[in-house]
XYZ file of C-alpha atoms in Angstrom:
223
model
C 25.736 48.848 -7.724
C 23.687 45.960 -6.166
C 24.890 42.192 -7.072
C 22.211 40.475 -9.365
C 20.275 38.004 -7.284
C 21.243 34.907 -6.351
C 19.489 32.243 -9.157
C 16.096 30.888 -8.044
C 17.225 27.066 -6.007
C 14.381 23.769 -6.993
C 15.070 20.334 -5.516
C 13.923 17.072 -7.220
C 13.298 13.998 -5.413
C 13.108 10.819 -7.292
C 11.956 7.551 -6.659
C 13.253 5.056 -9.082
C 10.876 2.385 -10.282
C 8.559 3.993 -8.145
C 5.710 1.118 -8.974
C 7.971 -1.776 -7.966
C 9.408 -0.017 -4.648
C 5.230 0.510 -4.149
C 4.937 -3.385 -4.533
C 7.992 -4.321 -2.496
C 6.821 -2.044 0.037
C 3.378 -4.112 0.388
C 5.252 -7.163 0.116
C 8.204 -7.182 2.091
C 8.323 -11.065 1.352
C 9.352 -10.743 -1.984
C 12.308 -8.888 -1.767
C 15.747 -10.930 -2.667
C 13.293 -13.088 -5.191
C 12.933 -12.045 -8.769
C 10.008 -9.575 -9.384
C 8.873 -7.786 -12.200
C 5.528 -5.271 -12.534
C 3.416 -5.311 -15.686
C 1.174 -3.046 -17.583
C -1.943 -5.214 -17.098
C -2.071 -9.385 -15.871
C -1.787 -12.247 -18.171
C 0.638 -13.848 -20.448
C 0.786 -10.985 -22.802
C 1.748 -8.104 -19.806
C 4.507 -5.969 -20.619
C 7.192 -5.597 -18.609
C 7.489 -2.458 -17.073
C 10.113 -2.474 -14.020
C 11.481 -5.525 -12.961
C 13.763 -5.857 -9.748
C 17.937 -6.324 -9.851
C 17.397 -10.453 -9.406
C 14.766 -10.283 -12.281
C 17.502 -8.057 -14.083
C 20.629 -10.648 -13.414
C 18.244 -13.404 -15.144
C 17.436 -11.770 -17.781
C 14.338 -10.076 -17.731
C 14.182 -6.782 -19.313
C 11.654 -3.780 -19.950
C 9.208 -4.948 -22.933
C 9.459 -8.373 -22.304
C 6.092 -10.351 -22.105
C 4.818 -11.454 -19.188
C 4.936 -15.184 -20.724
C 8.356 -15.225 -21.970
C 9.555 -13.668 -18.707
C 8.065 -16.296 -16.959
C 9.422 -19.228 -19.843
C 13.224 -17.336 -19.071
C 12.837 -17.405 -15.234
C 9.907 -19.689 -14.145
C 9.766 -18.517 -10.225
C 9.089 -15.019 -11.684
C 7.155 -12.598 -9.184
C 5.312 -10.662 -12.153
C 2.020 -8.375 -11.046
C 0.521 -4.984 -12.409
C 0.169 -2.167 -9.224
C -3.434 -0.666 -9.580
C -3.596 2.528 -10.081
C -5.532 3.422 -6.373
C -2.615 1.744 -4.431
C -0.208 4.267 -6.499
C -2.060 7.107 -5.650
C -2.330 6.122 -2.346
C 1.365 6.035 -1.952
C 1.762 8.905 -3.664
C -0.687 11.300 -1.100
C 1.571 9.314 1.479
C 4.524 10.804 -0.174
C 3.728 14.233 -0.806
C 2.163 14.572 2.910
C 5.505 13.754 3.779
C 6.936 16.447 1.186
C 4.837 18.818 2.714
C 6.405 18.591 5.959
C 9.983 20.165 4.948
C 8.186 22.885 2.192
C 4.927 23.805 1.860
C 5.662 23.786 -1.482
C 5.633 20.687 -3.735
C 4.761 19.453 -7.287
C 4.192 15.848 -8.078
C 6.067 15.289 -11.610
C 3.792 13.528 -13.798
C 6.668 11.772 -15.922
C 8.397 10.456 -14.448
C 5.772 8.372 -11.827
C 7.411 9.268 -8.751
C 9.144 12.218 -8.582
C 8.725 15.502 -7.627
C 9.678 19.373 -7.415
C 10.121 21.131 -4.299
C 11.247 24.480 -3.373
C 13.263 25.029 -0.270
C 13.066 28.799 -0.625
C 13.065 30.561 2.496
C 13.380 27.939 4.855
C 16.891 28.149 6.384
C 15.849 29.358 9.734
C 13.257 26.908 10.484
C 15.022 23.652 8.769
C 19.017 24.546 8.275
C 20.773 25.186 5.415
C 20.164 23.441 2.016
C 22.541 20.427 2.668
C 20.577 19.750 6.075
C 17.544 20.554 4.692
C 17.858 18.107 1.578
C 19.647 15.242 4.193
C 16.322 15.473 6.290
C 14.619 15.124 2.867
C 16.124 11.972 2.334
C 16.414 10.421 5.774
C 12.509 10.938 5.887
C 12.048 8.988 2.959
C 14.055 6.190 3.772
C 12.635 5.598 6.911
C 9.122 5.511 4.826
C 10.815 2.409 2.883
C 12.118 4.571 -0.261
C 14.777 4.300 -1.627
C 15.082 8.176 -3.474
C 17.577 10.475 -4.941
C 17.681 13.800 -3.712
C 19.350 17.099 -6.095
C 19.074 20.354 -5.148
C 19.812 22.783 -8.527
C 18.483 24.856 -9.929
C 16.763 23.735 -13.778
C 14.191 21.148 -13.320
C 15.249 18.951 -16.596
C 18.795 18.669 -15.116
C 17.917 18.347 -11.483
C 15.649 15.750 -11.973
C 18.282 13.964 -14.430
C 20.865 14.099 -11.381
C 17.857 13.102 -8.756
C 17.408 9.951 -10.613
C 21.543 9.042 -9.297
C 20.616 7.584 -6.489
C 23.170 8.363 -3.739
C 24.105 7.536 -0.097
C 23.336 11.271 0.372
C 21.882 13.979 -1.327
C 23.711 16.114 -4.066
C 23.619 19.996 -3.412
C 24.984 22.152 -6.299
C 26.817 25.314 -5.730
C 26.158 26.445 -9.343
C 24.363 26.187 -12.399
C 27.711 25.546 -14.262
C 28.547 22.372 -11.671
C 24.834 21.578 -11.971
C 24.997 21.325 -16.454
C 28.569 19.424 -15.980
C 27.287 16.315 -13.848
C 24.023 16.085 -15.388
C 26.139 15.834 -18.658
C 27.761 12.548 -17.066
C 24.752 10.861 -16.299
C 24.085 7.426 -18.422
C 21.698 7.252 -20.376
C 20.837 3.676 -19.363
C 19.724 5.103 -15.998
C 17.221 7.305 -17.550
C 14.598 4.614 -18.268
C 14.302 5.124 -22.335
C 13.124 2.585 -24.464
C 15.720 -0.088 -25.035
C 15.501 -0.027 -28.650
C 16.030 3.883 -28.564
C 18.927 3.438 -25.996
C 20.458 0.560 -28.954
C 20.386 3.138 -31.204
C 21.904 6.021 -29.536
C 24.944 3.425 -28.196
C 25.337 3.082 -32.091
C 25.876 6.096 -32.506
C 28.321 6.416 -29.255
C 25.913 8.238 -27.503
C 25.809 7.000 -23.630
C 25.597 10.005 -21.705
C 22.761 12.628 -21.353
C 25.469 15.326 -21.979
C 25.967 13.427 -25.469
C 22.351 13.265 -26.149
C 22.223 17.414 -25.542
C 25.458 17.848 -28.048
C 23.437 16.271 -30.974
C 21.020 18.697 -33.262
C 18.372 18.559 -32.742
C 16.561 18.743 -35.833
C 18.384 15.901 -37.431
C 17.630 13.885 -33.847
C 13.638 14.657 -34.647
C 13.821 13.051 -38.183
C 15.889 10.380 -37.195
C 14.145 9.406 -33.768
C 10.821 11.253 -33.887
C 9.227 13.338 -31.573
């Protein structure tokens, strides 16, 4: 009898706060000072991403422009139009294309994307020299990115958007499902009134989020 096939492998690459690292990227100047991005300019701007200096003084995601700038006056806070995002973007996946000639832009997340490294061994290495070229790549474009090799594209992206020093290669779908379960919520970029509510409940990790029914999470939450 033949063995079953080995599962079909996906990678994930994720760029967190991919708008910000787009406008720190542009302006190198501004890194180490606090800086936020917005949905549109003027005083009423949302807060979309801010940076870890804007995040020690208190700026968070939803905050108006105006009261961000009221809480911390020297405030970097700018929208990213939408043609320099897609021009980073085609920057990115040209670079994609270079280690698989097959790649899918993820359209939510901003910023991330699916690969398959399928059949590439002999040209490129195995998967854990495959993915570490990934990532080196991308951090010599500027990125910062997280890089998980899996194999289910809800998981893999959840354990892409860990940033690590190196790239996480899983040997099974089991070991994939168990360290996707530890990842925080926080780091998943929900709404902060939705992550208020889940902490209320003692829900902080994406494995707790999966262990709740869902049918009493839709009427309680919504869609």
């Amino acid at each position: 009898m033949l063995p079953p096939p080995a599962p079909a492998r996906l990678a994930c690459v994720h760029l967190p706060a991919f708008p910000l690292q787009v406008l720190l990227r542009r302006r190198p100047e501004l890194r180490g000072a606090p800086v936020a991005v917005t949905a549109k300019d003027g005083p009423q701007g949302e807060v979309l991403f801010q940076n870890r200096e804007a995040r020690r003084r208190g700026i968070v995601r939803g905050m108006r422009c105006a009261a961000a700038r009221g809480l911390v006056p020297d405030l970097h806070a700018e929208p990213v139009p939408e043609d320099t995002l897609k021009a980073a973007e085609d920057e990115l996946l040209r670079a994609l294309l270079r280690h698989t000639p097959r790649v899918e832009p993820c359209l939510d997340p901003r910023g991330a994307f699916f690969l398959d490294p399928s059949g590439l061994e002999r040209l490129l290495g195995d998967l854990p020299t495959w993915a570490a070229g990934l990532q080196e790549e991308l951090v010599a474009l500027g990125y910062a990115a997280g890089v998980a090799v899996g194999f289910q594209r809800f998981l893999a992206l959840a354990l892409a958007r860990t940033v690590r020093p190196g790239p996480l290669v899983l040997a099974s779908a089991a070991e994939e499902a168990a360290l996707a379960g530890e990842v925080p919520l926080a780091g998943l970029d929900l709404p902060p009134v939705l992550l208020d509510t889940l902490d209320k409940l003692g829900v902080t990790t994406l494995g707790g989020f999966l262990a709740l029914p869902a049918a009493e999470l839709r009427v309680r939450l919504g869609p």
